[in-house]
C-alpha cells in the first residue's frame, strides 16, 4: 500500500475531527461556487481549514489566474475583512494580499464552516523553495539574498504605516504577554534563562509606549504562508490573515530565524551564508523605511531584537490555541523547544 502524503494526512485529520461535512461534499460545493471543472488541495494545507484550488472551465487562455481558491474555514480561523483590507492598503491591493469574498456558513456543517473564495496568487510556499541544507551554491545564495530583500520591504512597509491601537486593547495585549513571560519565569521546565526573561520584562513596556510604532502583524508569519517565485525567490504573496492584529513592531521578526537556517534529524543549522542574508535584510529595510541616522538605526534594531525574542518565545514556548494563537500552556514539543534553544543561543538579527 502506498504511503499517504503529509498533505493528505493533514486533510484526513481535519475531517476526522468533524461530524459534517465530508471532504467530498466540500469538493462538490467548491466546484459549484467557483464554476470550475476540476480541483486539487493546496500544497501546504492548514490545520484549521480545508483549501482547494479550483480550475475553471477552459475559456480563452488556460492560465493559473483563471483559477479560484475556495477555503472552508473553522470559525476560529475566519478572515476579518477589515484586517484584509488594511493589509492590502499597506502591501498593495490584490498583489501580495488576496481579496477574500465571504460566502457565509456552509449549511449543515458541524462545527460551522465559513466559506471564502479568493484569487489564486502565483508562486509556491517558501518552505518548498528555501534550502534544506546549511551550505548552498552561489546561485542559490543569490536567490536567498533576493528573498531577504523582499522580506525587508514587507517589514519596512509595516514600519512606515503605524496603526492606532485603542488604549484598552494596548493594555490587554501588554498584560497577555506579561502573563506568559511570568509563567515562563516560574516554570521549572522552561529553557529560557530567568535573566533573559527579566530583561524582556523590563523592555516590554517600551514596546507598548505611545512613541513606539504599533503595526499590522500577520499573526502566523511562517514559511507556509509566504509565497515566492520558484525561480527567483521574489515574494509573490502573503496568505491566511486570520490571526492578523495590531502589535508592536518586531514581534514577527522571529521569522528571520526560520528563513536563515534549516532543521533536520540532528537539529537546527544556520545557513553558512546567514550573516550575508541578515545584512541584506537590514540594508534593504533601512533604505525602504527611510531611516538614515546611525543612532536611530541602532535604537530601532535594539528594540526589534527584544521584540523578536519575545515573539520567538511566544511562538515556541507555548501550545497553540484552537485559533492558532499562543495559549498560556507551556509547550512540551521537543522540536519546538530545540529550535528555540538554538535560536536563543544564536546571533542577533
mmCIF file of C-alpha atoms in Angstrom:
data_model
loop_
_atom_site.group_PDB
_atom_site.id
_atom_site.type_symbol
_atom_site.label_atom_id
_atom_site.label_comp_id
_atom_site.label_asym_id
_atom_site.label_seq_id
_atom_site.Cartn_x
_atom_site.Cartn_y
_atom_site.Cartn_z
ATOM 1 C CA UNK A 1 0.000 0.000 0.000
ATOM 2 C CA UNK A 2 1.327 3.449 -0.956
ATOM 3 C CA UNK A 3 2.274 5.712 1.933
ATOM 4 C CA UNK A 4 -0.108 8.623 2.497
ATOM 5 C CA UNK A 5 1.491 12.008 1.850
ATOM 6 C CA UNK A 6 1.850 14.620 4.583
ATOM 7 C CA UNK A 7 -0.725 16.793 2.804
ATOM 8 C CA UNK A 8 -3.305 14.009 2.767
ATOM 9 C CA UNK A 9 -2.619 13.193 6.423
ATOM 10 C CA UNK A 10 -3.317 16.784 7.464
ATOM 11 C CA UNK A 11 -6.539 16.836 5.442
ATOM 12 C CA UNK A 12 -7.669 13.456 6.800
ATOM 13 C CA UNK A 13 -7.037 14.616 10.372
ATOM 14 C CA UNK A 14 -9.005 17.790 9.718
ATOM 15 C CA UNK A 15 -12.136 15.951 8.550
ATOM 16 C CA UNK A 16 -11.798 13.133 11.066
ATOM 17 C CA UNK A 17 -12.394 15.621 13.871
ATOM 18 C CA UNK A 18 -15.660 16.821 12.288
ATOM 19 C CA UNK A 19 -19.226 15.477 12.205
ATOM 20 C CA UNK A 20 -20.004 17.085 8.858
ATOM 21 C CA UNK A 21 -19.463 17.821 6.023
ATOM 22 C CA UNK A 22 -17.303 15.228 4.309
ATOM 23 C CA UNK A 23 -14.395 16.123 2.085
ATOM 24 C CA UNK A 24 -16.385 15.079 -0.994
ATOM 25 C CA UNK A 25 -19.232 17.392 -0.024
ATOM 26 C CA UNK A 26 -16.796 20.283 0.310
ATOM 27 C CA UNK A 27 -15.275 19.455 -3.074
ATOM 28 C CA UNK A 28 -18.693 19.414 -4.749
ATOM 29 C CA UNK A 29 -19.640 22.765 -3.225
ATOM 30 C CA UNK A 30 -16.276 24.285 -4.164
ATOM 31 C CA UNK A 31 -16.758 23.285 -7.806
ATOM 32 C CA UNK A 32 -20.257 24.739 -7.775
ATOM 33 C CA UNK A 33 -19.256 28.054 -6.188
ATOM 34 C CA UNK A 34 -16.269 28.540 -8.474
ATOM 35 C CA UNK A 35 -17.943 27.250 -11.644
ATOM 36 C CA UNK A 36 -14.900 25.026 -12.078
ATOM 37 C CA UNK A 37 -14.331 21.658 -13.696
ATOM 38 C CA UNK A 38 -11.511 20.312 -11.515
ATOM 39 C CA UNK A 39 -9.826 20.970 -8.193
ATOM 40 C CA UNK A 40 -6.907 19.941 -6.027
ATOM 41 C CA UNK A 41 -5.899 20.779 -2.440
ATOM 42 C CA UNK A 42 -3.268 23.432 -1.829
ATOM 43 C CA UNK A 43 0.235 22.002 -1.442
ATOM 44 C CA UNK A 44 0.600 23.177 2.160
ATOM 45 C CA UNK A 45 -2.735 22.753 3.989
ATOM 46 C CA UNK A 46 -3.598 24.446 7.263
ATOM 47 C CA UNK A 47 -4.807 22.696 10.387
ATOM 48 C CA UNK A 48 -7.897 24.912 10.752
ATOM 49 C CA UNK A 49 -9.109 24.973 7.163
ATOM 50 C CA UNK A 50 -9.594 22.909 4.027
ATOM 51 C CA UNK A 51 -8.471 24.877 0.992
ATOM 52 C CA UNK A 52 -8.613 23.854 -2.664
ATOM 53 C CA UNK A 53 -7.581 25.356 -5.986
ATOM 54 C CA UNK A 54 -10.431 25.196 -8.498
ATOM 55 C CA UNK A 55 -9.638 25.302 -12.228
ATOM 56 C CA UNK A 56 -12.451 26.909 -14.168
ATOM 57 C CA UNK A 57 -13.790 25.506 -17.426
ATOM 58 C CA UNK A 58 -11.421 26.390 -20.249
ATOM 59 C CA UNK A 59 -12.076 29.778 -21.748
ATOM 60 C CA UNK A 60 -9.589 31.789 -23.773
ATOM 61 C CA UNK A 61 -6.188 31.106 -22.159
ATOM 62 C CA UNK A 62 -5.900 28.314 -19.630
ATOM 63 C CA UNK A 63 -3.746 30.326 -17.197
ATOM 64 C CA UNK A 64 -3.345 29.931 -13.432
ATOM 65 C CA UNK A 65 -5.029 33.273 -12.844
ATOM 66 C CA UNK A 66 -8.233 31.718 -14.204
ATOM 67 C CA UNK A 67 -8.262 29.532 -11.107
ATOM 68 C CA UNK A 68 -10.076 30.294 -7.872
ATOM 69 C CA UNK A 69 -9.139 29.334 -4.328
ATOM 70 C CA UNK A 70 -12.008 28.096 -2.152
ATOM 71 C CA UNK A 71 -11.343 27.849 1.577
ATOM 72 C CA UNK A 72 -13.570 26.148 4.161
ATOM 73 C CA UNK A 73 -12.529 27.633 7.487
ATOM 74 C CA UNK A 74 -13.408 26.949 11.105
ATOM 75 C CA UNK A 75 -14.990 29.872 12.941
ATOM 76 C CA UNK A 76 -11.779 30.440 14.918
ATOM 77 C CA UNK A 77 -9.940 30.867 11.612
ATOM 78 C CA UNK A 78 -12.302 33.289 9.894
ATOM 79 C CA UNK A 79 -10.944 36.124 7.770
ATOM 80 C CA UNK A 80 -11.661 39.644 9.008
ATOM 81 C CA UNK A 81 -12.473 41.842 6.003
ATOM 82 C CA UNK A 82 -11.224 44.977 7.771
ATOM 83 C CA UNK A 83 -7.848 43.403 8.520
ATOM 84 C CA UNK A 84 -7.515 42.040 4.984
ATOM 85 C CA UNK A 85 -8.381 45.461 3.543
ATOM 86 C CA UNK A 86 -5.806 47.105 5.806
ATOM 87 C CA UNK A 87 -3.174 44.596 4.699
ATOM 88 C CA UNK A 88 -3.998 45.356 1.064
ATOM 89 C CA UNK A 89 -3.702 49.087 1.695
ATOM 90 C CA UNK A 90 -0.263 48.645 3.259
ATOM 91 C CA UNK A 91 1.162 45.964 0.987
ATOM 92 C CA UNK A 92 -0.631 46.536 -2.312
ATOM 93 C CA UNK A 93 -4.234 45.866 -3.263
ATOM 94 C CA UNK A 94 -4.680 42.369 -4.710
ATOM 95 C CA UNK A 95 -0.969 41.930 -5.321
ATOM 96 C CA UNK A 96 0.646 40.441 -2.227
ATOM 97 C CA UNK A 97 -2.582 40.112 -0.239
ATOM 98 C CA UNK A 98 -5.531 38.336 -1.910
ATOM 99 C CA UNK A 99 -9.026 39.772 -1.529
ATOM 100 C CA UNK A 100 -11.371 37.247 0.094
ATOM 101 C CA UNK A 101 -15.115 37.009 -0.610
ATOM 102 C CA UNK A 102 -17.196 35.651 2.268
ATOM 103 C CA UNK A 103 -19.920 33.203 1.165
ATOM 104 C CA UNK A 104 -21.331 32.662 4.641
ATOM 105 C CA UNK A 105 -21.621 29.475 6.691
ATOM 106 C CA UNK A 106 -21.847 26.093 4.958
ATOM 107 C CA UNK A 107 -25.274 24.593 5.567
ATOM 108 C CA UNK A 108 -25.192 21.568 7.870
ATOM 109 C CA UNK A 109 -21.534 21.987 8.807
ATOM 110 C CA UNK A 110 -20.737 20.809 12.332
ATOM 111 C CA UNK A 111 -18.781 22.568 13.739
ATOM 112 C CA UNK A 112 -19.697 25.519 11.478
ATOM 113 C CA UNK A 113 -17.602 26.214 8.374
ATOM 114 C CA UNK A 114 -17.116 29.642 6.860
ATOM 115 C CA UNK A 115 -16.674 29.625 3.071
ATOM 116 C CA UNK A 116 -14.330 32.047 1.308
ATOM 117 C CA UNK A 117 -13.163 32.462 -2.260
ATOM 118 C CA UNK A 118 -10.103 34.374 -3.402
ATOM 119 C CA UNK A 119 -7.881 34.639 -6.472
ATOM 120 C CA UNK A 120 -5.000 32.213 -6.839
ATOM 121 C CA UNK A 121 -1.744 34.063 -6.265
ATOM 122 C CA UNK A 122 1.323 32.948 -8.228
ATOM 123 C CA UNK A 123 4.207 31.129 -6.573
ATOM 124 C CA UNK A 124 4.821 28.343 -4.090
ATOM 125 C CA UNK A 125 5.155 28.308 -0.303
ATOM 126 C CA UNK A 126 8.680 29.438 0.537
ATOM 127 C CA UNK A 127 9.143 26.328 2.699
ATOM 128 C CA UNK A 128 9.239 24.417 -0.596
ATOM 129 C CA UNK A 129 11.836 26.751 -2.100
ATOM 130 C CA UNK A 130 14.314 27.708 0.626
ATOM 131 C CA UNK A 131 17.330 25.475 1.155
ATOM 132 C CA UNK A 132 17.120 22.424 3.407
ATOM 133 C CA UNK A 133 20.909 22.251 3.762
ATOM 134 C CA UNK A 134 23.214 24.743 5.547
ATOM 135 C CA UNK A 135 25.524 25.090 2.544
ATOM 136 C CA UNK A 136 24.340 26.301 -0.847
ATOM 137 C CA UNK A 137 25.926 27.124 -4.173
ATOM 138 C CA UNK A 138 26.470 30.772 -5.255
ATOM 139 C CA UNK A 139 23.377 30.840 -7.482
ATOM 140 C CA UNK A 140 21.167 29.574 -4.673
ATOM 141 C CA UNK A 141 22.695 32.076 -2.269
ATOM 142 C CA UNK A 142 21.871 34.951 -4.619
ATOM 143 C CA UNK A 143 18.216 33.861 -4.687
ATOM 144 C CA UNK A 144 18.114 33.714 -0.885
ATOM 145 C CA UNK A 145 19.550 37.249 -0.720
ATOM 146 C CA UNK A 146 16.829 38.396 -3.136
ATOM 147 C CA UNK A 147 14.211 36.809 -0.888
ATOM 148 C CA UNK A 148 15.609 38.588 2.179
ATOM 149 C CA UNK A 149 15.406 41.942 0.417
ATOM 150 C CA UNK A 150 11.755 41.349 -0.424
ATOM 151 C CA UNK A 151 11.132 40.289 3.173
ATOM 152 C CA UNK A 152 12.734 43.522 4.388
ATOM 153 C CA UNK A 153 10.395 45.531 2.165
ATOM 154 C CA UNK A 154 7.414 43.782 3.757
ATOM 155 C CA UNK A 155 8.540 44.788 7.254
ATOM 156 C CA UNK A 156 9.531 48.295 6.139
ATOM 157 C CA UNK A 157 6.049 48.883 4.726
ATOM 158 C CA UNK A 158 4.591 47.901 8.089
ATOM 159 C CA UNK A 159 7.012 50.169 9.966
ATOM 160 C CA UNK A 160 6.111 53.070 7.674
ATOM 161 C CA UNK A 161 2.371 52.606 8.287
ATOM 162 C CA UNK A 162 1.915 52.658 12.093
ATOM 163 C CA UNK A 163 -1.626 51.932 13.231
ATOM 164 C CA UNK A 164 -3.704 53.393 16.056
ATOM 165 C CA UNK A 165 -4.327 50.993 18.921
ATOM 166 C CA UNK A 166 -7.107 51.526 21.450
ATOM 167 C CA UNK A 167 -5.584 52.096 24.928
ATOM 168 C CA UNK A 168 -7.648 49.264 26.420
ATOM 169 C CA UNK A 169 -6.514 46.897 23.678
ATOM 170 C CA UNK A 170 -2.930 48.066 24.134
ATOM 171 C CA UNK A 171 -3.106 47.334 27.862
ATOM 172 C CA UNK A 172 -4.753 43.967 27.212
ATOM 173 C CA UNK A 173 -2.016 42.867 24.774
ATOM 174 C CA UNK A 174 0.674 44.086 27.170
ATOM 175 C CA UNK A 175 -0.900 42.130 30.042
ATOM 176 C CA UNK A 176 -1.207 38.936 27.971
ATOM 177 C CA UNK A 177 2.480 38.944 27.080
ATOM 178 C CA UNK A 178 3.465 39.837 30.655
ATOM 179 C CA UNK A 179 1.478 36.862 31.947
ATOM 180 C CA UNK A 180 3.211 34.450 29.590
ATOM 181 C CA UNK A 181 6.655 35.747 30.489
ATOM 182 C CA UNK A 182 5.780 35.385 34.182
ATOM 183 C CA UNK A 183 4.655 31.789 33.586
ATOM 184 C CA UNK A 184 7.994 31.012 31.965
ATOM 185 C CA UNK A 185 9.878 32.691 34.779
ATOM 186 C CA UNK A 186 8.284 30.470 37.423
ATOM 187 C CA UNK A 187 8.374 27.248 35.400
ATOM 188 C CA UNK A 188 11.000 24.679 36.321
ATOM 189 C CA UNK A 189 10.866 23.223 32.808
ATOM 190 C CA UNK A 190 11.488 26.474 30.900
ATOM 191 C CA UNK A 191 14.629 26.553 28.757
ATOM 192 C CA UNK A 192 14.659 30.363 28.733
ATOM 193 C CA UNK A 193 17.056 31.789 31.314
ATOM 194 C CA UNK A 194 15.474 33.878 34.065
ATOM 195 C CA UNK A 195 17.957 36.669 33.280
ATOM 196 C CA UNK A 196 16.652 36.843 29.688
ATOM 197 C CA UNK A 197 13.027 36.916 30.824
ATOM 198 C CA UNK A 198 13.773 39.640 33.383
ATOM 199 C CA UNK A 199 15.442 41.765 30.709
ATOM 200 C CA UNK A 200 12.479 41.307 28.364
ATOM 201 C CA UNK A 201 10.046 42.223 31.157
ATOM 202 C CA UNK A 202 11.959 45.482 31.593
ATOM 203 C CA UNK A 203 11.815 46.290 27.879
ATOM 204 C CA UNK A 204 8.197 45.202 27.294
ATOM 205 C CA UNK A 205 6.543 48.464 28.496
ATOM 206 C CA UNK A 206 8.655 50.401 25.983
ATOM 207 C CA UNK A 207 7.252 48.260 23.146
ATOM 208 C CA UNK A 208 3.749 49.394 24.110
ATOM 209 C CA UNK A 209 4.690 53.043 24.693
ATOM 210 C CA UNK A 210 2.867 55.674 22.622
ATOM 211 C CA UNK A 211 6.043 56.613 20.746
ATOM 212 C CA UNK A 212 6.808 53.041 19.633
ATOM 213 C CA UNK A 213 5.079 52.025 16.370
ATOM 214 C CA UNK A 214 2.215 49.561 16.594
ATOM 215 C CA UNK A 215 1.896 47.872 13.204
ATOM 216 C CA UNK A 216 -0.295 45.385 11.390
ATOM 217 C CA UNK A 217 1.067 41.920 12.133
ATOM 218 C CA UNK A 218 0.124 38.812 10.169
ATOM 219 C CA UNK A 219 -0.165 36.589 13.239
ATOM 220 C CA UNK A 220 1.193 33.432 11.610
ATOM 221 C CA UNK A 221 4.080 34.735 9.534
ATOM 222 C CA UNK A 222 5.750 31.416 8.749
ATOM 223 C CA UNK A 223 7.210 29.723 5.691
ATOM 224 C CA UNK A 224 3.851 28.126 4.885
ATOM 225 C CA UNK A 225 2.118 31.485 4.364
ATOM 226 C CA UNK A 226 4.785 33.289 2.324
ATOM 227 C CA UNK A 227 4.600 32.593 -1.420
ATOM 228 C CA UNK A 228 7.626 33.029 -3.679
ATOM 229 C CA UNK A 229 8.533 32.770 -7.330
ATOM 230 C CA UNK A 230 10.250 29.345 -7.510
ATOM 231 C CA UNK A 231 12.859 30.655 -9.951
ATOM 232 C CA UNK A 232 13.851 33.942 -8.296
ATOM 233 C CA UNK A 233 12.502 33.684 -4.700
ATOM 234 C CA UNK A 234 10.742 37.024 -5.107
ATOM 235 C CA UNK A 235 7.824 37.173 -2.669
ATOM 236 C CA UNK A 236 4.602 36.916 -4.676
ATOM 237 C CA UNK A 237 2.022 36.726 -1.913
ATOM 238 C CA UNK A 238 1.223 36.589 1.795
ATOM 239 C CA UNK A 239 -1.793 34.388 2.567
ATOM 240 C CA UNK A 240 -4.019 33.448 5.534
ATOM 241 C CA UNK A 241 -4.537 36.646 7.526
ATOM 242 C CA UNK A 242 -6.927 35.034 10.033
ATOM 243 C CA UNK A 243 -4.720 35.946 13.032
ATOM 244 C CA UNK A 244 -3.887 39.481 11.879
ATOM 245 C CA UNK A 245 -3.729 42.094 14.638
ATOM 246 C CA UNK A 246 -2.059 45.388 15.502
ATOM 247 C CA UNK A 247 1.010 44.730 17.661
ATOM 248 C CA UNK A 248 4.386 46.301 18.488
ATOM 249 C CA UNK A 249 6.780 46.301 15.561
ATOM 250 C CA UNK A 250 9.251 43.424 15.612
ATOM 251 C CA UNK A 251 7.248 40.651 17.262
ATOM 252 C CA UNK A 252 7.219 38.795 13.936
ATOM 253 C CA UNK A 253 10.909 39.303 13.221
ATOM 254 C CA UNK A 254 11.471 35.873 14.742
ATOM 255 C CA UNK A 255 10.772 34.717 11.178
ATOM 256 C CA UNK A 256 14.366 35.773 10.406
ATOM 257 C CA UNK A 257 15.459 32.686 12.316
ATOM 258 C CA UNK A 258 13.217 30.427 10.253
ATOM 259 C CA UNK A 259 14.395 31.714 6.889
ATOM 260 C CA UNK A 260 18.134 31.741 7.642
ATOM 261 C CA UNK A 261 18.528 28.111 8.638
ATOM 262 C CA UNK A 262 17.072 24.634 8.415
ATOM 263 C CA UNK A 263 16.055 21.708 10.594
ATOM 264 C CA UNK A 264 16.975 18.047 10.155
ATOM 265 C CA UNK A 265 17.079 14.948 12.353
ATOM 266 C CA UNK A 266 20.255 16.248 14.019
ATOM 267 C CA UNK A 267 18.697 19.563 14.973
ATOM 268 C CA UNK A 268 18.793 23.174 13.807
ATOM 269 C CA UNK A 269 21.514 24.506 11.471
ATOM 270 C CA UNK A 270 22.117 28.123 10.485
ATOM 271 C CA UNK A 271 22.855 28.693 6.820
ATOM 272 C CA UNK A 272 26.554 29.232 6.182
ATOM 273 C CA UNK A 273 25.642 32.491 4.436
ATOM 274 C CA UNK A 274 23.385 33.664 7.291
ATOM 275 C CA UNK A 275 25.456 36.816 8.051
ATOM 276 C CA UNK A 276 25.157 37.906 4.418
ATOM 277 C CA UNK A 277 21.398 37.255 4.424
ATOM 278 C CA UNK A 278 20.824 39.281 7.586
ATOM 279 C CA UNK A 279 22.977 42.120 6.285
ATOM 280 C CA UNK A 280 20.943 42.171 3.058
ATOM 281 C CA UNK A 281 17.741 42.331 5.102
ATOM 282 C CA UNK A 282 18.783 45.295 7.221
ATOM 283 C CA UNK A 283 20.376 47.271 4.376
ATOM 284 C CA UNK A 284 17.115 46.983 2.429
ATOM 285 C CA UNK A 285 14.997 47.740 5.500
ATOM 286 C CA UNK A 286 16.879 50.979 6.244
ATOM 287 C CA UNK A 287 16.598 52.049 2.610
ATOM 288 C CA UNK A 288 12.866 51.401 2.218
ATOM 289 C CA UNK A 289 11.898 52.723 5.663
ATOM 290 C CA UNK A 290 13.968 55.871 5.156
ATOM 291 C CA UNK A 291 15.835 55.531 8.467
ATOM 292 C CA UNK A 292 19.214 57.135 7.751
ATOM 293 C CA UNK A 293 20.580 58.268 11.121
ATOM 294 C CA UNK A 294 23.011 55.758 12.637
ATOM 295 C CA UNK A 295 21.877 56.365 16.221
ATOM 296 C CA UNK A 296 18.234 55.923 15.247
ATOM 297 C CA UNK A 297 19.070 52.721 13.395
ATOM 298 C CA UNK A 298 20.792 51.313 16.469
ATOM 299 C CA UNK A 299 17.812 52.213 18.645
ATOM 300 C CA UNK A 300 15.310 50.634 16.242
ATOM 301 C CA UNK A 301 17.358 47.481 15.853
ATOM 302 C CA UNK A 302 17.834 47.125 19.614
ATOM 303 C CA UNK A 303 14.083 47.305 20.200
ATOM 304 C CA UNK A 304 13.451 44.965 17.268
ATOM 305 C CA UNK A 305 15.912 42.492 18.797
ATOM 306 C CA UNK A 306 13.938 42.437 22.039
ATOM 307 C CA UNK A 307 10.602 42.207 20.231
ATOM 308 C CA UNK A 308 11.713 39.319 18.012
ATOM 309 C CA UNK A 309 12.933 37.399 21.077
ATOM 310 C CA UNK A 310 9.561 37.862 22.742
ATOM 311 C CA UNK A 311 7.905 36.743 19.509
ATOM 312 C CA UNK A 312 10.041 33.606 19.364
ATOM 313 C CA UNK A 313 9.304 32.767 22.995
ATOM 314 C CA UNK A 314 5.550 33.198 22.498
ATOM 315 C CA UNK A 315 5.586 31.078 19.348
ATOM 316 C CA UNK A 316 7.693 28.170 20.559
ATOM 317 C CA UNK A 317 7.386 28.045 24.351
ATOM 318 C CA UNK A 318 3.600 27.718 24.411
ATOM 319 C CA UNK A 319 0.980 25.412 22.945
ATOM 320 C CA UNK A 320 -1.370 26.882 20.363
ATOM 321 C CA UNK A 321 -4.979 27.883 20.997
ATOM 322 C CA UNK A 322 -7.728 26.482 18.718
ATOM 323 C CA UNK A 323 -7.436 29.647 16.600
ATOM 324 C CA UNK A 324 -3.694 29.090 16.133
ATOM 325 C CA UNK A 325 -2.563 31.826 18.515
ATOM 326 C CA UNK A 326 -0.320 31.194 21.548
ATOM 327 C CA UNK A 327 -2.012 29.850 24.669
ATOM 328 C CA UNK A 328 -0.794 30.033 28.258
ATOM 329 C CA UNK A 329 0.042 26.320 28.355
ATOM 330 C CA UNK A 330 3.759 25.589 28.158
ATOM 331 C CA UNK A 331 4.808 23.529 25.152
ATOM 332 C CA UNK A 332 6.268 20.053 25.525
ATOM 333 C CA UNK A 333 7.227 19.716 21.861
ATOM 334 C CA UNK A 334 10.878 18.681 21.670
ATOM 335 C CA UNK A 335 11.201 20.016 18.122
ATOM 336 C CA UNK A 336 9.887 23.470 19.033
ATOM 337 C CA UNK A 337 11.983 23.719 22.187
ATOM 338 C CA UNK A 338 15.046 22.525 20.280
ATOM 339 C CA UNK A 339 14.647 25.340 17.754
ATOM 340 C CA UNK A 340 14.021 27.917 20.463
ATOM 341 C CA UNK A 341 17.139 26.792 22.328
ATOM 342 C CA UNK A 342 19.246 27.066 19.168
ATOM 343 C CA UNK A 343 17.871 30.498 18.310
ATOM 344 C CA UNK A 344 18.275 31.969 21.780
ATOM 345 C CA UNK A 345 21.898 30.884 21.696
ATOM 346 C CA UNK A 346 22.495 32.253 18.199
ATOM 347 C CA UNK A 347 23.472 35.614 16.787
ATOM 348 C CA UNK A 348 21.257 38.676 16.926
ATOM 349 C CA UNK A 349 19.070 39.555 13.984
#
